Amino acid sequence: MAEDHYQDAPGFLREFLFYLLTVKGRSVRTVDAYYIDLRTFLRYLKCSKMTGEFPEDLSDVAISDIPVSVIQAVTLSDVYEYLNYTLTGRENSAKTRSRKVSSLRSFFRYLHIKTTLLPTNPVENLEVPSVRKSLPKYLTLEQSLELLAGSMEPGSERDYAMLTLFLNCGMRLSELVGINLGDFNTKEHSLRLLGKGNKERIVYLNDACIAAVERYLAVRPRPKRTPKDQNALFLSRTGSRISPRRVEQIITACLGRIGLQGQGYSVHKLRHTAATLMYQHGQVDIRVLQDILGHANLSTTEIYTHIAERQVEEAMKNSPLAKVKAKKTPQP
């Protein structure tokens, strides 16, 4: 979704989105997500406050004509009614509703603090729906080795290099797609990544990563002449920078070759796998792991300590002596 797609948004929403892009430095993908969430909220407001009619599909409801007075009249009760609608009318999960709450809080905080449109913030006390925290899904060490072995044949140099970087560096999909040739520091064997919120971080490459990238560069196709394609590390067969969707398709195919397709594994699960293997086998301190993964909060990284605790618990339960009990002494 490009910036010109925001043209159907009212001025106050468009200004907020451009504020996120230019001042806060959020990525286009992140701002698009804000836009989709807030567009749904404004469509709901228009139906509930202006027209009084709710069509089965809100996607045809235009929001460009919503006056700022509608936003100024929003109450906390209105927002809770909207969240109830997303639960009952759209069957949004707690995680999805939690994301929508985050978008609303950022939006109204901007209108209250950065502009003069709202004298008070109606969602200041808006609570986030509780989301059940589950342990991330990841590949075992044996599955990871099998996944790499399945992509070692000639002609798969690019796919093997991508898998190697995912499993060794724990990078995000957007970070891998955005790698440029100039991001490598060959003297220090390091790589500069552009993460969430346009935050840069450095990851250090082990021998496996260096060898896989060099092997791919030897057969890298001729790039197109546009700057974004010439500098890109990973290219499509036509010479353009590879797209996130294409990487997802490649990883899905690689997983399918070892019988793991359709079992909930994905590109992001490779990031979980890298973090889990580093914590379990690499004796990596949790704060170092936080820096490697580019997590803003340590609490996000700490879930990998729970993985280790769960495995210890399972190992104890599966001990061959776990069910050996002394016979009861007969009572005299």
Tab-separated table of C-alpha atoms in Angstrom:
chain	number	residue	atom	x	y	z
A	1	MET	CA	0.000	0.000	0.000
A	2	ALA	CA	1.548	3.298	-1.071
A	3	GLU	CA	1.213	6.714	0.509
A	4	ASP	CA	-1.218	7.906	-2.193
A	5	HIS	CA	-3.616	5.228	-0.975
A	6	TYR	CA	-4.193	7.421	2.082
A	7	GLN	CA	-6.042	9.918	-0.121
A	8	ASP	CA	-9.402	8.416	0.884
A	9	ALA	CA	-8.634	9.304	4.525
A	10	PRO	CA	-9.834	12.544	6.152
A	11	GLY	CA	-7.189	15.197	6.655
A	12	PHE	CA	-6.631	14.587	10.370
A	13	LEU	CA	-5.931	10.885	9.762
A	14	ARG	CA	-3.680	11.571	6.799
A	15	GLU	CA	-1.637	14.033	8.867
A	16	PHE	CA	-1.189	11.399	11.587
A	17	LEU	CA	0.013	8.808	9.074
A	18	PHE	CA	2.537	11.207	7.534
A	19	TYR	CA	3.686	12.131	11.048
A	20	LEU	CA	4.460	8.456	11.660
A	21	LEU	CA	6.332	8.197	8.374
A	22	THR	CA	8.379	11.401	8.464
A	23	VAL	CA	8.823	12.313	12.132
A	24	LYS	CA	8.662	8.976	13.928
A	25	GLY	CA	10.453	7.135	11.126
A	26	ARG	CA	8.021	4.219	10.996
A	27	SER	CA	8.224	1.936	7.985
A	28	VAL	CA	5.594	2.110	5.246
A	29	ARG	CA	4.445	-1.379	6.185
A	30	THR	CA	3.890	-0.331	9.813
A	31	VAL	CA	2.024	2.837	8.840
A	32	ASP	CA	-0.146	0.865	6.443
A	33	ALA	CA	-1.151	-1.367	9.374
A	34	TYR	CA	-2.116	1.715	11.416
A	35	TYR	CA	-4.111	2.988	8.459
A	36	ILE	CA	-6.068	-0.245	8.050
A	37	ASP	CA	-6.946	-0.377	11.760
A	38	LEU	CA	-7.967	3.278	11.991
A	39	ARG	CA	-9.894	3.150	8.721
A	40	THR	CA	-12.048	0.366	10.162
A	41	PHE	CA	-12.635	2.434	13.298
A	42	LEU	CA	-13.670	5.492	11.282
A	43	ARG	CA	-15.999	3.398	9.132
A	44	TYR	CA	-17.641	2.123	12.306
A	45	LEU	CA	-17.928	5.681	13.663
A	46	LYS	CA	-19.555	6.918	10.464
A	47	CYS	CA	-22.139	4.148	10.580
A	48	SER	CA	-22.893	4.581	14.287
A	49	LYS	CA	-22.733	8.391	14.551
A	50	MET	CA	-23.596	9.734	11.091
A	51	THR	CA	-25.705	7.334	9.012
A	52	GLY	CA	-27.151	5.007	11.654
A	53	GLU	CA	-26.903	2.091	9.219
A	54	PHE	CA	-24.497	-0.845	9.359
A	55	PRO	CA	-23.956	-2.690	6.058
A	56	GLU	CA	-22.775	-6.291	6.207
A	57	ASP	CA	-19.452	-5.229	4.719
A	58	LEU	CA	-17.927	-1.957	5.919
A	59	SER	CA	-15.340	-1.925	3.142
A	60	ASP	CA	-17.578	0.233	0.926
A	61	VAL	CA	-18.075	2.916	3.589
A	62	ALA	CA	-16.206	6.091	2.578
A	63	ILE	CA	-14.441	7.982	5.347
A	64	SER	CA	-13.035	11.025	3.517
A	65	ASP	CA	-16.063	13.125	4.472
A	66	ILE	CA	-15.953	12.447	8.223
A	67	PRO	CA	-15.672	15.822	9.991
A	68	VAL	CA	-13.278	16.286	12.860
A	69	SER	CA	-16.281	17.027	15.110
A	70	VAL	CA	-17.098	13.294	15.055
A	71	ILE	CA	-13.657	12.508	16.479
A	72	GLN	CA	-13.977	15.287	19.042
A	73	ALA	CA	-17.222	13.715	20.309
A	74	VAL	CA	-15.724	10.205	20.792
A	75	THR	CA	-15.976	8.841	24.325
A	76	LEU	CA	-14.354	5.883	26.013
A	77	SER	CA	-17.722	4.093	25.862
A	78	ASP	CA	-17.770	4.543	22.077
A	79	VAL	CA	-14.401	2.847	21.797
A	80	TYR	CA	-15.475	-0.065	23.996
A	81	GLU	CA	-18.585	-0.484	21.839
A	82	TYR	CA	-16.343	-0.551	18.778
A	83	LEU	CA	-14.121	-3.218	20.324
A	84	ASN	CA	-17.225	-5.252	21.133
A	85	TYR	CA	-18.233	-4.918	17.479
A	86	THR	CA	-14.803	-6.199	16.349
A	87	LEU	CA	-15.278	-9.193	18.650
A	88	THR	CA	-18.889	-10.089	17.832
A	89	GLY	CA	-19.268	-8.671	14.330
A	90	ARG	CA	-15.819	-9.360	12.911
A	91	GLU	CA	-14.674	-12.201	15.193
A	92	ASN	CA	-11.330	-10.516	15.845
A	93	SER	CA	-9.044	-12.409	18.192
A	94	ALA	CA	-7.712	-10.881	21.401
A	95	LYS	CA	-4.373	-10.333	19.681
A	96	THR	CA	-6.010	-8.456	16.797
A	97	ARG	CA	-8.114	-6.337	19.164
A	98	SER	CA	-5.010	-5.593	21.198
A	99	ARG	CA	-3.311	-4.281	18.056
A	100	LYS	CA	-6.334	-2.115	17.268
A	101	VAL	CA	-6.218	-0.666	20.785
A	102	SER	CA	-2.557	0.207	20.272
A	103	SER	CA	-3.416	2.020	17.025
A	104	LEU	CA	-6.245	3.955	18.680
A	105	ARG	CA	-4.123	4.995	21.628
A	106	SER	CA	-1.360	6.297	19.363
A	107	PHE	CA	-3.863	8.123	17.170
A	108	PHE	CA	-5.712	9.899	19.991
A	109	ARG	CA	-2.467	10.665	21.839
A	110	TYR	CA	-1.257	12.408	18.681
A	111	LEU	CA	-4.489	14.393	18.313
A	112	HIS	CA	-4.350	15.428	21.960
A	113	ILE	CA	-0.649	16.219	22.401
A	114	LYS	CA	0.660	17.081	18.925
A	115	THR	CA	-2.373	19.015	17.654
A	116	THR	CA	-5.025	21.297	19.136
A	117	LEU	CA	-7.933	19.176	17.932
A	118	LEU	CA	-8.594	17.355	21.221
A	119	PRO	CA	-8.428	19.124	24.607
A	120	THR	CA	-8.510	15.731	26.350
A	121	ASN	CA	-7.635	12.189	25.410
A	122	PRO	CA	-10.777	9.999	25.561
A	123	VAL	CA	-8.823	6.722	25.385
A	124	GLU	CA	-6.209	7.566	28.001
A	125	ASN	CA	-7.607	4.867	30.290
A	126	LEU	CA	-8.393	2.383	27.539
A	127	GLU	CA	-7.306	-1.092	28.608
A	128	VAL	CA	-5.639	-3.579	26.281
A	129	PRO	CA	-7.447	-6.940	25.875
A	130	SER	CA	-5.533	-9.655	27.661
A	131	VAL	CA	-3.699	-11.884	25.211
A	132	ARG	CA	-2.737	-15.388	26.135
A	133	LYS	CA	1.005	-15.740	25.826
A	134	SER	CA	2.044	-18.938	24.101
A	135	LEU	CA	5.495	-20.321	23.545
A	136	PRO	CA	6.757	-19.661	20.004
A	137	LYS	CA	6.900	-22.535	17.560
A	138	TYR	CA	10.390	-23.417	16.376
A	139	LEU	CA	12.410	-26.095	14.620
A	140	THR	CA	14.591	-28.490	16.551
A	141	LEU	CA	18.305	-28.632	15.865
A	142	GLU	CA	17.804	-31.845	13.860
A	143	GLN	CA	15.022	-30.283	11.772
A	144	SER	CA	17.158	-27.193	11.143
A	145	LEU	CA	20.040	-29.323	9.888
A	146	GLU	CA	17.664	-31.278	7.659
A	147	LEU	CA	16.204	-28.036	6.286
A	148	LEU	CA	19.656	-26.757	5.352
A	149	ALA	CA	20.722	-30.093	3.867
A	150	GLY	CA	17.661	-30.068	1.626
A	151	SER	CA	18.795	-26.836	-0.065
A	152	MET	CA	22.482	-27.548	-0.654
A	153	GLU	CA	22.216	-28.818	-4.224
A	154	PRO	CA	23.506	-26.713	-7.169
A	155	GLY	CA	20.950	-24.147	-8.314
A	156	SER	CA	19.728	-23.467	-4.773
A	157	GLU	CA	22.592	-21.203	-3.687
A	158	ARG	CA	20.287	-18.233	-3.068
A	159	ASP	CA	17.727	-20.231	-1.091
A	160	TYR	CA	20.445	-21.885	0.976
A	161	ALA	CA	22.027	-18.512	1.771
A	162	MET	CA	18.686	-17.097	2.899
A	163	LEU	CA	18.004	-20.114	5.123
A	164	THR	CA	21.495	-19.868	6.606
A	165	LEU	CA	21.062	-16.188	7.490
A	166	PHE	CA	17.597	-16.768	8.958
A	167	LEU	CA	18.717	-19.690	11.121
A	168	ASN	CA	22.034	-18.181	12.262
A	169	CYS	CA	21.183	-14.496	12.667
A	170	GLY	CA	17.518	-14.548	13.639
A	171	MET	CA	16.701	-11.676	11.324
A	172	ARG	CA	13.211	-10.590	10.318
A	173	LEU	CA	11.817	-11.118	6.818
A	174	SER	CA	11.884	-7.377	6.052
A	175	GLU	CA	15.490	-7.194	7.258
A	176	LEU	CA	16.650	-9.971	4.957
A	177	VAL	CA	14.849	-8.542	1.931
A	178	GLY	CA	16.357	-5.113	2.635
A	179	ILE	CA	20.002	-6.256	2.772
A	180	ASN	CA	22.265	-4.361	0.364
A	181	LEU	CA	25.743	-5.333	-0.758
A	182	GLY	CA	27.142	-2.289	1.023
A	183	ASP	CA	25.750	-3.471	4.353
A	184	PHE	CA	28.540	-6.042	4.704
A	185	ASN	CA	31.745	-5.244	6.547
A	186	THR	CA	34.143	-7.875	5.262
A	187	LYS	CA	36.945	-6.926	7.665
A	188	GLU	CA	34.811	-7.375	10.776
A	189	HIS	CA	32.611	-10.118	9.294
A	190	SER	CA	29.509	-8.141	10.233
A	191	LEU	CA	26.254	-7.103	8.610
A	192	ARG	CA	24.177	-3.973	9.144
A	193	LEU	CA	20.424	-4.575	9.362
A	194	LEU	CA	17.579	-2.072	9.228
A	195	GLY	CA	14.978	-3.241	11.731
A	196	LYS	CA	11.645	-2.033	13.051
A	197	GLY	CA	11.250	1.729	13.292
A	198	ASN	CA	14.225	2.170	10.941
A	199	LYS	CA	16.568	1.188	13.784
A	200	GLU	CA	19.940	-0.092	12.642
A	201	ARG	CA	21.829	-2.887	14.365
A	202	ILE	CA	24.926	-4.920	13.631
A	203	VAL	CA	24.987	-8.712	13.552
A	204	TYR	CA	28.206	-10.695	13.282
A	205	LEU	CA	28.445	-13.462	10.715
A	206	ASN	CA	29.848	-16.896	11.483
A	207	ASP	CA	31.721	-19.052	8.987
A	208	ALA	CA	28.532	-20.729	7.752
A	209	CYS	CA	26.927	-17.377	6.854
A	210	ILE	CA	30.046	-16.053	5.129
A	211	ALA	CA	30.483	-19.234	3.083
A	212	ALA	CA	26.791	-19.348	2.094
A	213	VAL	CA	26.743	-15.698	0.957
A	214	GLU	CA	29.996	-16.054	-1.009
A	215	ARG	CA	28.650	-19.201	-2.681
A	216	TYR	CA	25.500	-17.316	-3.704
A	217	LEU	CA	27.374	-14.211	-4.924
A	218	ALA	CA	29.294	-16.412	-7.341
A	219	VAL	CA	26.039	-17.192	-9.186
A	220	ARG	CA	24.017	-14.041	-8.360
A	221	PRO	CA	22.052	-12.988	-11.471
A	222	ARG	CA	22.691	-9.710	-13.243
A	223	PRO	CA	20.653	-7.035	-11.425
A	224	LYS	CA	18.404	-4.526	-13.142
A	225	ARG	CA	19.825	-1.047	-13.548
A	226	THR	CA	17.651	0.621	-10.935
A	227	PRO	CA	19.591	1.547	-7.750
A	228	LYS	CA	17.356	-0.501	-5.462
A	229	ASP	CA	17.987	-3.615	-7.568
A	230	GLN	CA	21.694	-3.123	-8.245
A	231	ASN	CA	22.484	-2.830	-4.540
A	232	ALA	CA	20.206	-5.643	-3.369
A	233	LEU	CA	21.850	-8.806	-2.088
A	234	PHE	CA	19.014	-11.184	-2.879
A	235	LEU	CA	17.530	-10.946	-6.357
A	236	SER	CA	14.731	-12.681	-8.173
A	237	ARG	CA	15.420	-14.644	-11.338
A	238	THR	CA	14.638	-11.490	-13.346
A	239	GLY	CA	17.258	-9.385	-11.535
A	240	SER	CA	14.976	-7.324	-9.292
A	241	ARG	CA	15.147	-7.193	-5.492
A	242	ILE	CA	13.377	-10.254	-4.151
A	243	SER	CA	9.980	-9.557	-2.576
A	244	PRO	CA	8.895	-10.623	0.916
A	245	ARG	CA	6.111	-12.735	-0.582
A	246	ARG	CA	8.563	-14.598	-2.815
A	247	VAL	CA	10.815	-15.356	0.166
A	248	GLU	CA	7.805	-16.745	2.040
A	249	GLN	CA	7.002	-18.999	-0.909
A	250	ILE	CA	10.602	-20.252	-1.089
A	251	ILE	CA	10.749	-21.031	2.636
A	252	THR	CA	7.389	-22.814	2.466
A	253	ALA	CA	8.697	-24.968	-0.390
A	254	CYS	CA	11.905	-25.764	1.531
A	255	LEU	CA	9.861	-26.782	4.577
A	256	GLY	CA	7.664	-28.932	2.357
A	257	ARG	CA	10.657	-30.877	1.091
A	258	ILE	CA	11.323	-32.171	4.613
A	259	GLY	CA	7.668	-32.819	5.407
A	260	LEU	CA	6.974	-29.703	7.505
A	261	GLN	CA	4.605	-27.855	5.196
A	262	GLY	CA	1.207	-27.000	6.682
A	263	GLN	CA	2.314	-27.542	10.283
A	264	GLY	CA	2.398	-23.915	11.353
A	265	TYR	CA	6.012	-23.224	10.389
A	266	SER	CA	6.873	-20.010	8.547
A	267	VAL	CA	9.641	-17.504	7.937
A	268	HIS	CA	9.038	-15.933	11.347
A	269	LYS	CA	9.343	-19.365	12.963
A	270	LEU	CA	12.907	-19.497	11.603
A	271	ARG	CA	13.607	-16.359	13.649
A	272	HIS	CA	12.228	-18.142	16.716
A	273	THR	CA	14.373	-21.145	15.836
A	274	ALA	CA	17.565	-19.076	15.624
A	275	ALA	CA	16.864	-17.425	18.974
A	276	THR	CA	16.030	-20.744	20.652
A	277	LEU	CA	19.146	-22.497	19.345
A	278	MET	CA	21.371	-19.587	20.363
A	279	TYR	CA	19.940	-19.576	23.870
A	280	GLN	CA	19.993	-23.352	24.327
A	281	HIS	CA	23.225	-24.301	22.598
A	282	GLY	CA	25.228	-21.096	22.323
A	283	GLN	CA	25.185	-20.117	26.002
A	284	VAL	CA	24.041	-16.634	24.969
A	285	ASP	CA	23.106	-14.194	27.735
A	286	ILE	CA	19.502	-13.025	27.481
A	287	ARG	CA	20.526	-9.368	27.072
A	288	VAL	CA	22.957	-10.255	24.308
A	289	LEU	CA	20.151	-12.195	22.626
A	290	GLN	CA	17.971	-9.093	22.916
A	291	ASP	CA	20.583	-7.089	20.985
A	292	ILE	CA	20.973	-9.801	18.340
A	293	LEU	CA	17.222	-9.970	17.695
A	294	GLY	CA	16.693	-6.204	17.858
A	295	HIS	CA	13.995	-6.388	20.552
A	296	ALA	CA	13.073	-3.041	22.086
A	297	ASN	CA	11.995	-4.652	25.370
A	298	LEU	CA	13.740	-7.408	27.297
A	299	SER	CA	10.350	-8.937	28.161
A	300	THR	CA	9.944	-9.877	24.491
A	301	THR	CA	13.211	-11.821	24.568
A	302	GLU	CA	12.549	-13.509	27.904
A	303	ILE	CA	10.062	-15.900	26.326
A	304	TYR	CA	13.058	-17.956	25.163
A	305	THR	CA	14.014	-18.601	28.785
A	306	HIS	CA	10.554	-20.116	29.219
A	307	ILE	CA	11.236	-22.433	26.277
A	308	ALA	CA	14.300	-23.763	28.050
A	309	GLU	CA	12.345	-24.188	31.287
A	310	ARG	CA	9.607	-26.102	29.449
A	311	GLN	CA	12.174	-28.417	27.871
A	312	VAL	CA	13.746	-29.129	31.269
A	313	GLU	CA	10.306	-29.990	32.604
A	314	GLU	CA	9.586	-32.308	29.675
A	315	ALA	CA	12.979	-33.979	30.030
A	316	MET	CA	12.244	-34.704	33.684
A	317	LYS	CA	8.833	-36.136	32.816
A	318	ASN	CA	10.257	-38.348	30.077
A	319	SER	CA	13.061	-39.797	32.181
A	320	PRO	CA	12.986	-43.620	32.051
A	321	LEU	CA	12.940	-43.594	35.841
A	322	ALA	CA	10.113	-41.064	36.128
A	323	LYS	CA	7.497	-43.688	37.009
A	324	VAL	CA	9.572	-45.869	39.304
A	325	LYS	CA	8.002	-45.793	42.763
A	326	ALA	CA	8.702	-47.705	45.930
A	327	LYS	CA	6.158	-50.337	46.860
A	328	LYS	CA	3.917	-49.447	49.713
A	329	THR	CA	4.950	-50.956	53.023
A	330	PRO	CA	2.122	-53.218	54.278
A	331	GLN	CA	0.504	-51.971	57.449
A	332	PRO	CA	1.039	-54.233	60.522
